[in-house]
Short mmCIF file of C-alpha atoms in Angstrom, two decimals:
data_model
loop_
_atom_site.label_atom_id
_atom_site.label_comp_id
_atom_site.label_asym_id
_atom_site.label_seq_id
_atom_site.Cartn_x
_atom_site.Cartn_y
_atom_site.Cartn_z
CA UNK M 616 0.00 0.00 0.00
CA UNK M 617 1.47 3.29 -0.90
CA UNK M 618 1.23 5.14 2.73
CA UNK M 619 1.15 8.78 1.21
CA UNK M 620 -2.06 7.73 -1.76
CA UNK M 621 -3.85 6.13 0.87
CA UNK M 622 -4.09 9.53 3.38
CA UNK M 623 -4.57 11.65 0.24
CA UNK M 624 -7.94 9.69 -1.32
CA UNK M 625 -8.92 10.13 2.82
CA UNK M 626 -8.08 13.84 3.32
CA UNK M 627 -5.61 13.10 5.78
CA UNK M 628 -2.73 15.18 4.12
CA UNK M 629 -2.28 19.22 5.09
CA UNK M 630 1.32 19.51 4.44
CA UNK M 631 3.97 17.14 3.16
CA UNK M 632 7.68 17.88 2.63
CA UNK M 633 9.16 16.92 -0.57
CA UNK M 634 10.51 13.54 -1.28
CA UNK M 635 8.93 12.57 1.73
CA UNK M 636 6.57 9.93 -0.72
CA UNK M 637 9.77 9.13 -2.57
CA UNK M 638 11.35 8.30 0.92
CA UNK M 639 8.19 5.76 1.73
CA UNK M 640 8.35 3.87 -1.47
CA UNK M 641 12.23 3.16 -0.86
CA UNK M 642 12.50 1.43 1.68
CA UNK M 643 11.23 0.73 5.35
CA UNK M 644 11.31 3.86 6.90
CA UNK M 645 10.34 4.69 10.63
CA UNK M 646 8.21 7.24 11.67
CA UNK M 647 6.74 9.04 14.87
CA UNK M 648 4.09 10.98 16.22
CA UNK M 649 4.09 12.87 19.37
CA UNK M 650 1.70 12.59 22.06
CA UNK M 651 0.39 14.44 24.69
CA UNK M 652 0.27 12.56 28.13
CA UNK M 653 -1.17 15.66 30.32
CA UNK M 654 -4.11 13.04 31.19
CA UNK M 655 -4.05 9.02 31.19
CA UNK M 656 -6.48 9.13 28.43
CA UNK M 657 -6.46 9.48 25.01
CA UNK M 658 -9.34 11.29 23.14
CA UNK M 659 -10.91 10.98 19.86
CA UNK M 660 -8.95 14.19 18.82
CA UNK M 661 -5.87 11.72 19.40
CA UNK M 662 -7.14 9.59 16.65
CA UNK M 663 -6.49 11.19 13.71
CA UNK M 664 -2.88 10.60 14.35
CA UNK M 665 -3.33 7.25 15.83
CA UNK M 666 -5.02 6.98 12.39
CA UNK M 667 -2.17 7.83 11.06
CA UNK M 668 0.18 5.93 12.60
CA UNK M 669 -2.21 2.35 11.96
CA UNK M 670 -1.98 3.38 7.73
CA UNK M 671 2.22 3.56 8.50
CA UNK M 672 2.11 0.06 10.37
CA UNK M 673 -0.25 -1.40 6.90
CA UNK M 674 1.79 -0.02 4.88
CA UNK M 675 4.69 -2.05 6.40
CA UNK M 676 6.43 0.74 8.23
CA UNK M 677 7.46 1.46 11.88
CA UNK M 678 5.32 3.34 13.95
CA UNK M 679 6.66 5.78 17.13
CA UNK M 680 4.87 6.78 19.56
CA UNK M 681 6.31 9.85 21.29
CA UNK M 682 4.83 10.49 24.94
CA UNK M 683 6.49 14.18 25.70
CA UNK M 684 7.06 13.58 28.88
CA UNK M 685 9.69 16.49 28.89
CA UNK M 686 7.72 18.38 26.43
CA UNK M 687 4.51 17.68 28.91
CA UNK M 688 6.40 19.58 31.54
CA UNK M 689 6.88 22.55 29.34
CA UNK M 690 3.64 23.36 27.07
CA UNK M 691 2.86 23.19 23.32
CA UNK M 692 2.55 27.19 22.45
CA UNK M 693 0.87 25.70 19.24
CA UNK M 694 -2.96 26.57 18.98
CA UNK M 695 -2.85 27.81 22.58
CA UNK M 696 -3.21 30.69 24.48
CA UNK M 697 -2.24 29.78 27.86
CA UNK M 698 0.40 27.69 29.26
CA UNK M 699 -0.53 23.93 29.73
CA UNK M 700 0.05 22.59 33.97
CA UNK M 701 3.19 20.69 34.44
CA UNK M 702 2.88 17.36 35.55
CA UNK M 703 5.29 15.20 38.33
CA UNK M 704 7.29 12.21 36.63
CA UNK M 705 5.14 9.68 38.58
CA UNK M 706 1.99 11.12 37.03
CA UNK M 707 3.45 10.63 33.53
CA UNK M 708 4.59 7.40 33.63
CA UNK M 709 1.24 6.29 35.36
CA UNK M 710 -0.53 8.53 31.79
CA UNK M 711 2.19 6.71 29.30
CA UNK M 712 1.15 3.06 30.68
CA UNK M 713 -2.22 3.96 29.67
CA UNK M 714 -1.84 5.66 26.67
CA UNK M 715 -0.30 2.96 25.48
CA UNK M 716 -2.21 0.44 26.38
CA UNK M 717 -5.19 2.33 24.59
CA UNK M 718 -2.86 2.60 21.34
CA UNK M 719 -2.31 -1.38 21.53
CA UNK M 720 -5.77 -1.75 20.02
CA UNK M 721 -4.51 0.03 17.00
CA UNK M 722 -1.59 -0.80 16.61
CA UNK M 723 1.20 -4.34 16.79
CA UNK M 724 3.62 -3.70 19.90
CA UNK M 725 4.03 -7.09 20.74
CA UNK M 726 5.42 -9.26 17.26
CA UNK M 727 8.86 -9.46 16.27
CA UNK M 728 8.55 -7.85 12.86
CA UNK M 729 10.91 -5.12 11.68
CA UNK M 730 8.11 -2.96 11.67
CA UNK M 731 6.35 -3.27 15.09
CA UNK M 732 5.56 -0.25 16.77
CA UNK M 733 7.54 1.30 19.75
CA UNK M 734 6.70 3.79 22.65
CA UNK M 735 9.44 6.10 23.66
CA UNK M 736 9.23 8.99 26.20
CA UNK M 737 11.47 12.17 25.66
CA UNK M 738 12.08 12.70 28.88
CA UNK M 739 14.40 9.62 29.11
CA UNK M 740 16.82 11.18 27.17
CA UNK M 741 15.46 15.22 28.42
CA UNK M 742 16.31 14.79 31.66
CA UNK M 743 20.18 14.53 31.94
CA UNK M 744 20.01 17.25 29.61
CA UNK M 745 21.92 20.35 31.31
CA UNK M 746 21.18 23.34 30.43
CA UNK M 747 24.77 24.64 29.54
CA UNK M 748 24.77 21.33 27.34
CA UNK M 749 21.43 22.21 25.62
CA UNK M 750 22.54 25.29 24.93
CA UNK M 751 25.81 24.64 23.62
CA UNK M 752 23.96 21.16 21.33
CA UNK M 753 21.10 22.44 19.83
CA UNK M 754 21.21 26.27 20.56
CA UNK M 755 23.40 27.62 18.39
CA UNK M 756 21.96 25.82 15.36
CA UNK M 757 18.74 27.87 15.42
CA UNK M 758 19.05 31.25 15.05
CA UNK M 759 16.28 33.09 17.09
CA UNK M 760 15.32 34.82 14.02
CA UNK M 761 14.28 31.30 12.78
CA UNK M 762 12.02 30.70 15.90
CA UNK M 763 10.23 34.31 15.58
CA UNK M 764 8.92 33.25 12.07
CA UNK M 765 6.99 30.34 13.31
CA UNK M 766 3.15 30.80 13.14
CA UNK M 767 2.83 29.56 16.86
CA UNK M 768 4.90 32.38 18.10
CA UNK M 769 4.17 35.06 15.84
CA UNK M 770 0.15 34.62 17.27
CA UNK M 771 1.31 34.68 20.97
CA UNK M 772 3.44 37.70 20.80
CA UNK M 773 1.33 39.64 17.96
CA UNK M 774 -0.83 42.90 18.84
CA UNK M 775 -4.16 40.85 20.15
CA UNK M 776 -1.52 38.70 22.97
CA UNK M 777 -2.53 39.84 26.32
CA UNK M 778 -0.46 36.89 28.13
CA UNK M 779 2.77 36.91 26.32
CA UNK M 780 5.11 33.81 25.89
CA UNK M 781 7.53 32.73 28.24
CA UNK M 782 10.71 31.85 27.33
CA UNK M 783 9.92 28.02 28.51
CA UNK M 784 7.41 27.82 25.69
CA UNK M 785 9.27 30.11 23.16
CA UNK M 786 12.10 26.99 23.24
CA UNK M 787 9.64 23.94 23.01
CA UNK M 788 10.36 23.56 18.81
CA UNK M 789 14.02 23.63 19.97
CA UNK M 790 12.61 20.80 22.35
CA UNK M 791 10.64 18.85 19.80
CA UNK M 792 13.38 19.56 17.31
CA UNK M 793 16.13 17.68 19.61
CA UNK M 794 13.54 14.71 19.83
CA UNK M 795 14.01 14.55 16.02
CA UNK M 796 17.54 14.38 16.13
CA UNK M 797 17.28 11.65 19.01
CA UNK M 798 15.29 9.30 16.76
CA UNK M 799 17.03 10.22 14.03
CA UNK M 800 20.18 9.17 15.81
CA UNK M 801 18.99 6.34 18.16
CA UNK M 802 16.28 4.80 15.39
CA UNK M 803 16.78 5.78 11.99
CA UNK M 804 13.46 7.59 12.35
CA UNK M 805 13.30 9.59 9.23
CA UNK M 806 9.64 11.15 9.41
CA UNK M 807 7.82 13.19 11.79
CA UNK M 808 3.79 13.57 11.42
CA UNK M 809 1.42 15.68 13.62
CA UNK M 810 -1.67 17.88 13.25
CA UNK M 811 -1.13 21.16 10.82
CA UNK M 812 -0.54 23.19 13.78
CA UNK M 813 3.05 21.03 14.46
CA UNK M 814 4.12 22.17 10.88
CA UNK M 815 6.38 24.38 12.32
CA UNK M 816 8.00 22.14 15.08
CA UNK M 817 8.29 19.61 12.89
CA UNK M 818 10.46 21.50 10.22
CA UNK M 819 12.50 22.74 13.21
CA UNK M 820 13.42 19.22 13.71
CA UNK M 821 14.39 18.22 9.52
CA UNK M 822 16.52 21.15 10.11
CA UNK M 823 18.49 20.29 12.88
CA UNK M 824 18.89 16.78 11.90
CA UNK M 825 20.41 18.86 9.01
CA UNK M 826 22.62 21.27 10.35
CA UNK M 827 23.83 18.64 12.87
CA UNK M 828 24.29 15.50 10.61
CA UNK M 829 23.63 16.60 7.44
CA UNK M 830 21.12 14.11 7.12
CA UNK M 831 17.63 14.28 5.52
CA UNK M 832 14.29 13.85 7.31
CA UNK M 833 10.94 14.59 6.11
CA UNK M 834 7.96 16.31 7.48
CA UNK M 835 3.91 15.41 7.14
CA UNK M 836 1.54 16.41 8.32
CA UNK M 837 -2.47 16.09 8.70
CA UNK M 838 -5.48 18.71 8.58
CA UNK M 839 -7.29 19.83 11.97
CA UNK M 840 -10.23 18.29 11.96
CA UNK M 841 -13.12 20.85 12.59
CA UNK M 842 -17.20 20.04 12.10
CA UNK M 843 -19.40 21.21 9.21
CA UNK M 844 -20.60 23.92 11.74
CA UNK M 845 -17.26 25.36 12.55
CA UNK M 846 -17.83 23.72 15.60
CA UNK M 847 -14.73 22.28 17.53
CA UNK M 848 -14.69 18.21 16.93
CA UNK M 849 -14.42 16.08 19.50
CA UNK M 850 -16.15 18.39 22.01
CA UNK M 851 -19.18 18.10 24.01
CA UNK M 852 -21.37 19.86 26.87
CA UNK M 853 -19.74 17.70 28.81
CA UNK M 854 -16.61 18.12 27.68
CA UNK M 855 -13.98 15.50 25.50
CA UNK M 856 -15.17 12.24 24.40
CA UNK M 857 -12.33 9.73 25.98
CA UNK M 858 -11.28 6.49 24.84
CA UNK M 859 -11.60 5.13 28.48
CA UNK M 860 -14.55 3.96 28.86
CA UNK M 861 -14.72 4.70 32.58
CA UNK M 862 -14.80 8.82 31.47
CA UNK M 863 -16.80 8.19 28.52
CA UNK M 864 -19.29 5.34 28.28
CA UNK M 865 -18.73 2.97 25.13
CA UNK M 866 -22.73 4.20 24.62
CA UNK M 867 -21.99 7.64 24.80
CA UNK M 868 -19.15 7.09 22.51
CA UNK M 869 -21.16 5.17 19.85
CA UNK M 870 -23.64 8.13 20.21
CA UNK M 871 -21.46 10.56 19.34
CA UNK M 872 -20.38 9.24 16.09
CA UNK M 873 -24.15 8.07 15.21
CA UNK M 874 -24.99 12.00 15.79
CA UNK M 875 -22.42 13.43 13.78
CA UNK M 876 -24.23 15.18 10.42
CA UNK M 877 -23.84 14.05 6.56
CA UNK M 878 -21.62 16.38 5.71
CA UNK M 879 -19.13 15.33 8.94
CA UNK M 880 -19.85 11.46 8.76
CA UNK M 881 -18.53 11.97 5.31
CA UNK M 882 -15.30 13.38 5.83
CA UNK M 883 -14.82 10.96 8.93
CA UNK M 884 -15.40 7.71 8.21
CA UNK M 885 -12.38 8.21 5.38
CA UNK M 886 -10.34 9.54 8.59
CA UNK M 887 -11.81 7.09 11.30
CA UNK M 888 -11.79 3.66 9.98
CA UNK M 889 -10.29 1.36 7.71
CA UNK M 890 -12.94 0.83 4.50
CA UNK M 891 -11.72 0.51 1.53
CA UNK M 892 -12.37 3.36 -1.36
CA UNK M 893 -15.02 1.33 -2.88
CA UNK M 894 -16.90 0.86 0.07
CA UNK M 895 -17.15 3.94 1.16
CA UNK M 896 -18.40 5.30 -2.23
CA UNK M 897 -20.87 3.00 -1.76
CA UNK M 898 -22.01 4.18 1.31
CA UNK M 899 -22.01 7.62 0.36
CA UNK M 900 -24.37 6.91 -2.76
CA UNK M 901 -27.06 4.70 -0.44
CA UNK M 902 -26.50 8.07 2.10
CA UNK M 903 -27.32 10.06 -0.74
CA UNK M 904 -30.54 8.01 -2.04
CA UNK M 905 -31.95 7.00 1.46
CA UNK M 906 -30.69 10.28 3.93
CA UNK M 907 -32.83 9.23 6.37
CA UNK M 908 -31.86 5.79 7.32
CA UNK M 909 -28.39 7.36 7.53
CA UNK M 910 -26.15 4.44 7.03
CA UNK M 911 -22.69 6.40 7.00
CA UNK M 912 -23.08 7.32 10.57
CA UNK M 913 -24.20 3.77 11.43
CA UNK M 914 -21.38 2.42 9.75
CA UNK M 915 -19.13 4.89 10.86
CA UNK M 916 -20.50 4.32 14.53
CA UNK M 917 -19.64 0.11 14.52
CA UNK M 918 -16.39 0.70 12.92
CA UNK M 919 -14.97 2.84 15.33
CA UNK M 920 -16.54 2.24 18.09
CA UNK M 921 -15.83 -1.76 17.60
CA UNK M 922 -11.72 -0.38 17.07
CA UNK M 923 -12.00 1.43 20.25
CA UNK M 924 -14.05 -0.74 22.58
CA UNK M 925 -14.96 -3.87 20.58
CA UNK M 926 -17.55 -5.53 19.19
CA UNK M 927 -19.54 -6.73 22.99
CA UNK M 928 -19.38 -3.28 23.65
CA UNK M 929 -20.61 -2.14 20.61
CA UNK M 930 -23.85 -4.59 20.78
CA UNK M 931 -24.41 -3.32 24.57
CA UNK M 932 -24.51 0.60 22.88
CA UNK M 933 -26.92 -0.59 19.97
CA UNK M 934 -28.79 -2.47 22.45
CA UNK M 935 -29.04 0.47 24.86
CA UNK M 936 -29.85 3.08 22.03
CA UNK M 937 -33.39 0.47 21.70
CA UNK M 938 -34.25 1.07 24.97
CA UNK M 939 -35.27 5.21 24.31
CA UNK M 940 -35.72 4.40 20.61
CA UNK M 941 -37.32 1.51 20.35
CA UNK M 942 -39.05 -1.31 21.83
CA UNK M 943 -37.36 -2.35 24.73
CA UNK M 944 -37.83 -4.85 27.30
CA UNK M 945 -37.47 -4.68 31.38
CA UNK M 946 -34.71 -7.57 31.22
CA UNK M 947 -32.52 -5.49 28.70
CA UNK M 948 -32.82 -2.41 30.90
CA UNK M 949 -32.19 -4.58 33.67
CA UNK M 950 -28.92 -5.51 31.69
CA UNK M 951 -27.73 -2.04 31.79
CA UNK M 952 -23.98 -0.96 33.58
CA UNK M 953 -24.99 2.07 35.81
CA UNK M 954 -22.83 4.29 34.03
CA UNK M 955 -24.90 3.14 30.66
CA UNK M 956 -28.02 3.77 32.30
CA UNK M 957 -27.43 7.17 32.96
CA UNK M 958 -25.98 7.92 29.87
CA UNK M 959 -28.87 6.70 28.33
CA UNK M 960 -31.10 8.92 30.18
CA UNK M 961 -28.67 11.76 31.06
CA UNK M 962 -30.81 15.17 31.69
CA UNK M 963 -34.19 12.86 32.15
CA UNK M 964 -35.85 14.31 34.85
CA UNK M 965 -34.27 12.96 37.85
CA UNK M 966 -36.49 12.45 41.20
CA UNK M 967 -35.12 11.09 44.66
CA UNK M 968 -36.48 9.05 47.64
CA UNK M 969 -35.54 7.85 50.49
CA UNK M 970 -34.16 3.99 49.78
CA UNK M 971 -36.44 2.75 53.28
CA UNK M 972 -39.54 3.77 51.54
CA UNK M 973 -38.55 1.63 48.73
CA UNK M 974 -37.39 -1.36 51.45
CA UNK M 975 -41.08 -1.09 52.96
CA UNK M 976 -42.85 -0.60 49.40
CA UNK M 977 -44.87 2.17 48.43
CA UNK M 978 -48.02 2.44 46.29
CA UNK M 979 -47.37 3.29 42.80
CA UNK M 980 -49.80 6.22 43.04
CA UNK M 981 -48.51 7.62 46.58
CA UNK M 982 -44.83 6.99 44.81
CA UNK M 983 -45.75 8.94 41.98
CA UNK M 984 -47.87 12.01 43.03
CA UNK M 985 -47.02 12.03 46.91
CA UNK M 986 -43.20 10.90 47.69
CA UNK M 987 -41.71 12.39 44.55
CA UNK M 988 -42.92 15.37 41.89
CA UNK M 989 -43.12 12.82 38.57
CA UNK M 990 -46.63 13.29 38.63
CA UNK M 991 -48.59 16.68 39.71
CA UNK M 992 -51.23 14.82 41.31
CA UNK M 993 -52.79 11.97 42.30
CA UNK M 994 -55.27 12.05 40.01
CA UNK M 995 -53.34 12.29 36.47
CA UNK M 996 -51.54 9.18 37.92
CA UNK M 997 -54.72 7.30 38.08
CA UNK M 998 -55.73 8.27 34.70
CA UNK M 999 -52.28 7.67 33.11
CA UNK M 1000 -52.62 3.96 34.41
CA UNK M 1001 -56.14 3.50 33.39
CA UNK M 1002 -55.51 4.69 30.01
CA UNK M 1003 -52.50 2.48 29.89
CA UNK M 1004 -49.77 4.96 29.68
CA UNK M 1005 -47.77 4.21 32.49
CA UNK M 1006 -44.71 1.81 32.57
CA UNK M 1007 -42.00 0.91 35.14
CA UNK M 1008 -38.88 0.01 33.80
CA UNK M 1009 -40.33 -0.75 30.62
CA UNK M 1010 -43.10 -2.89 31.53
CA UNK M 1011 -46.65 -1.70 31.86
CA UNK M 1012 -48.49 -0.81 35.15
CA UNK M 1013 -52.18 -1.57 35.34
CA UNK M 1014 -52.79 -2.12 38.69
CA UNK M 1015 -53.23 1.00 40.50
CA UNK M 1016 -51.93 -0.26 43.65
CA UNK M 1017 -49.26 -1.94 42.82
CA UNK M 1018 -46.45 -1.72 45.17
CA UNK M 1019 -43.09 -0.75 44.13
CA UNK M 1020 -40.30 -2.40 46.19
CA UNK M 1021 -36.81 -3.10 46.39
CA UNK M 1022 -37.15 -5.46 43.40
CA UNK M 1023 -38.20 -2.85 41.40
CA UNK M 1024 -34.76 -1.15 41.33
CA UNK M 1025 -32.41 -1.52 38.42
CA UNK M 1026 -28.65 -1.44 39.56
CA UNK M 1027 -30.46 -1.49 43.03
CA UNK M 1028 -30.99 2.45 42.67
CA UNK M 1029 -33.00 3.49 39.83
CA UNK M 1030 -36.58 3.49 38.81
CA UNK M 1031 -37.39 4.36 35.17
CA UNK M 1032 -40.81 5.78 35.05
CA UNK M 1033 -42.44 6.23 31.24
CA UNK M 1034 -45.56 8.35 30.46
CA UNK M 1035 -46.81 7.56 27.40
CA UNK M 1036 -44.23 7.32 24.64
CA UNK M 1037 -42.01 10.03 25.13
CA UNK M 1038 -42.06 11.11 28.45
CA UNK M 1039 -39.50 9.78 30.61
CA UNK M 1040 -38.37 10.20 34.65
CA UNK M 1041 -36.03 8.27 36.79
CA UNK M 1042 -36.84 7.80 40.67
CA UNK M 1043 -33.54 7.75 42.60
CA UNK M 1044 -33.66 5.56 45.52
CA UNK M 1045 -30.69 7.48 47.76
#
């Protein structure tokens, strides 16, 4: 597979240095991407370059992954307009473990090909690093007037820059730059890829590696992806959508992507999984003649979501999605993880009572109209159950005095109350 045609038919090519293509179809070639290990989580903004880095590993080269844990300690000026917190070594190491044991689902660690991937963390070879020796190595190489020209430092210290640089940040491309020449050195790695915004780090390094060895190293690197809206991808109300399934449920993952709009699900299922050309065209025609059964962001949704959290996982989201969408049963709510569950229903109306109420059983009307506010009265609860539009947990209440108990609980806490077909409240039991 020719690495550089296959990102260009998906989109995944901003900037690429000449004779870096020419460099891929030669011979084996190594190649690395930094990452960011301020948190022990990746996000789906990781993946386009985890993307990235699975095409390199097809197309029988070496993947590098690059934790900064020096450049972690220092802050990426790039895109930013603040200074990122400095993290403790044992804080990083406990982030790299995880990181990489995220990026094992993507990509071969473990064989003994030539072409296995690798983790290395800059701060193994950043830390014995003095500064007279920095100075004196990589310093005097790059001129200051060099470092001014760079995009990421022109925006911090232009007119609108109310917090300045320090001079910390203002030397992270010589950082990143000496990580090239490490590589270089200690692996033979050739390329460097990042997001658009690492453009300018990543020449710094080609550049040293050629002042210093007079060697040649290539640069690529991949668009930022945004939304259709000009919205920020990847973001949330609630914030980033994590690969750990412990911050972000595998539902609310699988969500995300099955919410994304035609024009986004698109452009990202040729980032975000591994169909062929073909395929995908495919899909885009049917998406095209049948909108509303919107198969690219079903497809899209299985594909990555089975890459990032498998296919058991995967059912359990499609399985959950039923449950508010479609005809649903008590024993697969009853199946629901607690964190599912209230992804499911997050921002339902939520009501509490007090869990010996629940122990002693309560009347489905008094529970309703009396012990919590689901119902304003008495009265519409009656009605509701006469006229058959009252469930518990899925299942139908006819009897109006049934008596909810402790067996009514699902993850021995929650009680989903339905009013008619829409109309949905959850009695916490606290």
């Amino acid at each position: 597979m020719n690495f550089v045609k296959e990102l260009t038919w998906r989109g995944m090519i901003h900037d690429i240095m000449p004779g870096t293509e020419e460099q891929l179809q030669k011979e084996m070639t190594s190649a690395y991407i930094g990452i960011d290990p301020t948190a022990d989580s990746l996000h789906i903004g990781h993946l386009v370059s985890v993307m990235m880095l699975k095409h390199l590993q097809i197309s029988g080269h070496k993947p590098i992954a690059l934790v900064g844990g020096a450049t972690g300690m220092i802050g990426d000026p790039s895109g930013k307009s603040v200074e990122r917190n400095l993290l403790d070594e044992e804080t990083l190491r406990h982030n790299q473990e995880c990181i990489k044991k995220q990026l094992s689902r993507f990509l071969d660690f473990e064989s003994d090909r030539a072409n296995a991937a690798e983790m290395v963390n800059n701060y193994d070879w950043m830390k014995e690093y003095s500064f007279l020796e920095f100075i004196r190595d990589i310093g005097k190489h790059i001129t200051v007037n060099y470092m001014m020209a760079k995009d990421s430092v022109k925006k911090r210290l232009g007119e609108d820059a109310k917090m300045g640089m320090s001079f910390t940040e203002f030397s992270y491309q010589l950082v990143q730059g000496t990580d090239f020449l490490h590589l270089y050195r200690e692996k033979n790695c050739r390329l460097q890829m990042g997001g658009s915004d690492q453009w300018g780090n990543i020449v710094t390094g080609t550049e040293l590696i050629r002042r210093k060895e007079g060697g040649e190293a290539f640069a690529l690197t991949c668009p930022l992806i945004t939304k259709a809206d000009g919205g920020k991808f990847g973001k949330t109300e609630s914030g980033n959508i994590w690969l750990d399934p412990k911050l972000t449920t595998p539902y609310t993952f699988y969500q995300f992507w099955l919410n994304v709009s035609d024009a986004d699900a698109e452009k990202y299922i040729k980032i975000f999984t591994l169909l062929g050309k073909e395929e995908i065209d495919a899909l885009i025609k049917e998406q095209e003649e049948a909108p509303h059964l919107r198969p690219l962001q079903k497809r899209l949704a299985k594909e990555v979501t089975c890459m990032v959290h498998g296919e058991e996982e995967y059912d359990k989201a499609v399985e959950a999605s039923q449950i508010l969408f479609g005809n649903a049963t008590t024993e697969s709510l009853a199946k629901l993880d607690k964190e599912t569950f209230l992804a499911v229903f997050e921002g339902v109306p939520t009501f509490d009572i007090d869990r010996t109420k629940i122990d002693n059983g309560v009347q489905i009307i008094e529970l309703l109209a009396a012990e919590t506010d689901a119902f304003p009265s008495k009265a519409e609860a009656r009605r509701t159950i006469k006229g058959n539009g009252l469930s518990l947990n899925k299942a139908k209440v006819t009897d109006q005095e049934y008596l909810v108990t402790a067996a009514d609980l699902i993850n021995e806490k929650y009680i989903l109350v339905q009013k008619g077909k829409k109309n949905y409240y959850i009695i916490e039991a606290v």
